[in-house]
Amino acid sequence: MNRREVLKNTTLFLGYSLSAGALSEFFIACQKEAQLNWQPVFLTNNQANLIAEIAETILPKTETPGAKELGVPQFIDKMLKEMLSEADQKAFVEDLEKFDETCEEANKKSFIECNQQEREAFLLKADKEAGKLPPSAWGITLVAKPDSVAFFRRVKSLTLLGYYTSEKVGKEILSYDPIPGEFIACMPLSQVGNAWNE
């Protein structure tokens, strides 16, 4: 056996071993599903995990509970299942994948793999680039074609809706009054507390 054949066979052997290792890792990666402590009804585990991290980045836990603690990802998952048409559901999932691909292009890693600062910077950029929401009443869009609204704006809207309509926020953070009392037309703002005011 000459030197050329030895080098050729060694290279082939290394190539096969690397390829087998790379392929096995690829198949393992494809089988890895995010571990959630809840079962999504519409999204896959990985998609639900991505939505959960986006929502938590928008509303992180501070002195008040974060989005994940209040079940906002579950709320979003259920809203997508029950409120969207099949075409809108498909478009949402495609936009979710594009969102993560854009993050990977910008940060060389997926949104899940980014640290908190990278996530916040990416979402702030997405927020600046997103168009304004069309007019709506009680969550129902009043224009015929809301397709121009950026994906991030829709996720942010669902996150805020889920957060501020949760029972814990309504009862413990905002002033919750299930039976309104008397109407007081003029009241100093300092006496209002945490009630909605605009």
Short mmCIF file of C-alpha atoms in Angstrom, two decimals:
data_model
loop_
_atom_site.label_atom_id
_atom_site.label_comp_id
_atom_site.label_asym_id
_atom_site.label_seq_id
_atom_site.Cartn_x
_atom_site.Cartn_y
_atom_site.Cartn_z
CA MET A 1 0.00 0.00 0.00
CA ASN A 2 1.45 3.35 -0.96
CA ARG A 3 1.27 6.60 0.92
CA ARG A 4 -1.37 8.10 -1.39
CA GLU A 5 -3.79 5.23 -0.77
CA VAL A 6 -3.25 5.40 3.00
CA LEU A 7 -4.09 9.14 3.00
CA LYS A 8 -7.10 8.56 0.75
CA ASN A 9 -8.48 5.76 2.94
CA THR A 10 -7.85 7.73 6.14
CA THR A 11 -9.65 10.76 4.70
CA LEU A 12 -12.59 8.63 3.57
CA PHE A 13 -12.78 6.97 6.98
CA LEU A 14 -12.76 10.34 8.77
CA GLY A 15 -15.36 11.68 6.34
CA TYR A 16 -17.67 8.73 6.97
CA SER A 17 -17.28 8.96 10.73
CA LEU A 18 -17.89 12.72 10.75
CA SER A 19 -20.87 12.37 8.45
CA ALA A 20 -22.40 9.65 10.58
CA GLY A 21 -21.89 11.73 13.72
CA ALA A 22 -23.29 14.83 12.08
CA LEU A 23 -26.30 12.94 10.74
CA SER A 24 -27.05 11.31 14.08
CA GLU A 25 -26.83 14.70 15.80
CA PHE A 26 -29.11 16.16 13.13
CA PHE A 27 -31.73 13.47 13.73
CA ILE A 28 -31.46 13.89 17.50
CA ALA A 29 -31.88 17.66 17.14
CA CYS A 30 -34.97 17.13 14.99
CA GLN A 31 -36.48 14.92 17.66
CA LYS A 32 -35.80 17.34 20.52
CA GLU A 33 -39.02 18.93 21.67
CA ALA A 34 -39.15 21.74 24.16
CA GLN A 35 -40.25 20.59 27.59
CA LEU A 36 -43.30 22.52 28.73
CA ASN A 37 -45.29 22.20 31.93
CA TRP A 38 -48.50 22.52 29.88
CA GLN A 39 -49.83 20.89 26.71
CA PRO A 40 -50.45 23.22 23.75
CA VAL A 41 -53.77 22.75 21.91
CA PHE A 42 -52.66 24.33 18.63
CA LEU A 43 -48.92 25.03 18.53
CA THR A 44 -46.16 22.41 18.69
CA ASN A 45 -44.08 22.33 21.86
CA ASN A 46 -41.22 24.21 20.16
CA GLN A 47 -43.56 26.87 18.76
CA ALA A 48 -45.28 27.24 22.14
CA ASN A 49 -41.88 27.57 23.82
CA LEU A 50 -40.91 30.32 21.36
CA ILE A 51 -44.19 32.18 21.98
CA ALA A 52 -43.64 31.80 25.74
CA GLU A 53 -40.17 33.35 25.53
CA ILE A 54 -41.39 36.21 23.33
CA ALA A 55 -44.25 36.92 25.77
CA GLU A 56 -41.92 36.74 28.79
CA THR A 57 -39.49 39.14 27.11
CA ILE A 58 -42.34 41.59 26.48
CA LEU A 59 -43.66 41.25 30.05
CA PRO A 60 -40.91 39.83 32.29
CA LYS A 61 -41.33 38.98 35.94
CA THR A 62 -40.47 41.95 38.16
CA GLU A 63 -42.34 42.98 41.31
CA THR A 64 -45.37 41.85 39.31
CA PRO A 65 -45.78 38.40 37.75
CA GLY A 66 -44.39 37.76 34.28
CA ALA A 67 -46.31 36.54 31.23
CA LYS A 68 -45.37 32.88 31.74
CA GLU A 69 -46.40 32.91 35.40
CA LEU A 70 -49.86 34.18 34.44
CA GLY A 71 -50.37 31.63 31.65
CA VAL A 72 -50.21 34.13 28.77
CA PRO A 73 -48.61 31.56 26.38
CA GLN A 74 -51.51 29.17 27.09
CA PHE A 75 -53.93 32.03 26.42
CA ILE A 76 -52.26 32.82 23.08
CA ASP A 77 -52.23 29.14 22.09
CA LYS A 78 -55.95 28.82 22.85
CA MET A 79 -56.82 32.06 21.04
CA LEU A 80 -54.97 30.87 17.93
CA LYS A 81 -56.86 27.56 18.02
CA GLU A 82 -60.33 28.96 18.65
CA MET A 83 -60.36 32.42 17.07
CA LEU A 84 -58.44 32.13 13.79
CA SER A 85 -59.47 30.56 10.51
CA GLU A 86 -57.33 27.73 9.14
CA ALA A 87 -55.72 30.12 6.65
CA ASP A 88 -54.90 32.62 9.43
CA GLN A 89 -53.53 29.83 11.62
CA LYS A 90 -51.25 28.69 8.81
CA ALA A 91 -50.11 32.27 8.16
CA PHE A 92 -49.39 32.79 11.88
CA VAL A 93 -47.23 29.66 12.09
CA GLU A 94 -45.34 30.67 8.92
CA ASP A 95 -44.78 34.16 10.36
CA LEU A 96 -43.57 32.64 13.63
CA GLU A 97 -40.99 30.60 11.73
CA LYS A 98 -39.91 33.66 9.72
CA PHE A 99 -39.59 35.63 12.98
CA ASP A 100 -37.17 33.04 14.37
CA GLU A 101 -35.25 32.86 11.07
CA THR A 102 -34.86 36.66 11.08
CA CYS A 103 -33.55 36.50 14.64
CA GLU A 104 -31.08 33.79 13.62
CA GLU A 105 -29.85 35.92 10.71
CA ALA A 106 -29.42 38.94 12.99
CA ASN A 107 -27.88 37.20 16.02
CA LYS A 108 -26.47 33.97 14.53
CA LYS A 109 -28.74 32.02 16.90
CA SER A 110 -32.43 31.40 17.44
CA PHE A 111 -34.54 33.60 19.72
CA ILE A 112 -34.58 30.86 22.39
CA GLU A 113 -30.76 30.72 22.40
CA CYS A 114 -30.37 34.51 22.71
CA ASN A 115 -29.66 36.07 26.09
CA GLN A 116 -32.04 38.62 27.62
CA GLN A 117 -30.27 41.67 26.18
CA GLU A 118 -30.23 40.20 22.66
CA ARG A 119 -33.90 39.30 22.92
CA GLU A 120 -34.87 42.77 24.10
CA ALA A 121 -32.82 44.46 21.36
CA PHE A 122 -34.36 42.22 18.71
CA LEU A 123 -37.92 42.87 19.93
CA LEU A 124 -37.33 46.63 20.16
CA LYS A 125 -36.14 46.60 16.55
CA ALA A 126 -39.17 44.52 15.49
CA ASP A 127 -41.45 46.92 17.37
CA LYS A 128 -39.99 49.95 15.56
CA GLU A 129 -40.35 48.25 12.17
CA ALA A 130 -43.92 47.05 12.80
CA GLY A 131 -46.82 48.98 11.39
CA LYS A 132 -49.55 50.44 13.56
CA LEU A 133 -52.46 48.24 14.52
CA PRO A 134 -55.64 48.88 12.57
CA PRO A 135 -58.57 50.30 14.52
CA SER A 136 -60.42 47.71 16.60
CA ALA A 137 -63.17 47.44 19.18
CA TRP A 138 -62.94 44.79 21.89
CA GLY A 139 -60.26 42.96 19.92
CA ILE A 140 -62.26 42.86 16.66
CA THR A 141 -60.42 44.54 13.79
CA LEU A 142 -62.52 47.16 12.03
CA VAL A 143 -60.71 47.05 8.69
CA ALA A 144 -61.13 44.51 5.94
CA LYS A 145 -57.46 43.58 5.47
CA PRO A 146 -55.33 43.50 8.64
CA ASP A 147 -52.65 41.47 6.80
CA SER A 148 -50.30 44.45 6.66
CA VAL A 149 -49.86 44.34 10.43
CA ALA A 150 -46.46 42.96 11.34
CA PHE A 151 -46.33 39.58 13.07
CA PHE A 152 -44.64 41.01 16.16
CA ARG A 153 -47.42 43.57 16.60
CA ARG A 154 -50.00 40.74 16.64
CA VAL A 155 -48.01 38.71 19.18
CA LYS A 156 -47.52 41.78 21.37
CA SER A 157 -51.23 42.56 21.20
CA LEU A 158 -52.18 39.01 22.19
CA THR A 159 -49.61 39.08 25.01
CA LEU A 160 -51.00 42.31 26.47
CA LEU A 161 -54.59 41.11 26.08
CA GLY A 162 -53.80 37.85 27.88
CA TYR A 163 -51.87 39.62 30.63
CA TYR A 164 -54.32 42.40 31.43
CA THR A 165 -57.41 40.20 31.27
CA SER A 166 -55.95 37.59 33.63
CA GLU A 167 -57.69 37.21 36.97
CA LYS A 168 -54.53 37.79 39.04
CA VAL A 169 -53.74 41.11 37.31
CA GLY A 170 -57.38 42.19 37.52
CA LYS A 171 -57.69 41.43 41.22
CA GLU A 172 -54.20 42.09 42.61
CA ILE A 173 -52.56 44.69 40.36
CA LEU A 174 -55.38 46.74 38.87
CA SER A 175 -58.25 48.06 40.96
CA TYR A 176 -60.79 45.29 40.55
CA ASP A 177 -64.37 46.28 41.30
CA PRO A 178 -66.83 43.60 40.20
CA ILE A 179 -69.81 45.70 41.38
CA PRO A 180 -69.15 49.36 40.64
CA GLY A 181 -70.23 51.79 43.30
CA GLU A 182 -71.41 55.35 42.89
CA PHE A 183 -70.29 57.52 39.99
CA ILE A 184 -67.91 60.29 41.02
CA ALA A 185 -67.39 62.69 38.12
CA CYS A 186 -64.42 64.60 39.52
CA MET A 187 -61.91 62.77 41.68
CA PRO A 188 -58.22 63.50 42.23
CA LEU A 189 -56.04 61.05 40.32
CA SER A 190 -54.17 60.18 43.51
CA GLN A 191 -57.39 58.64 44.93
CA VAL A 192 -58.08 56.52 41.85
CA GLY A 193 -55.25 54.04 42.52
CA ASN A 194 -54.35 51.51 39.85
CA ALA A 195 -57.61 51.67 37.93
CA TRP A 196 -57.67 52.12 34.17
CA ASN A 197 -57.56 55.76 33.28
CA GLU A 198 -57.10 57.48 29.97
#
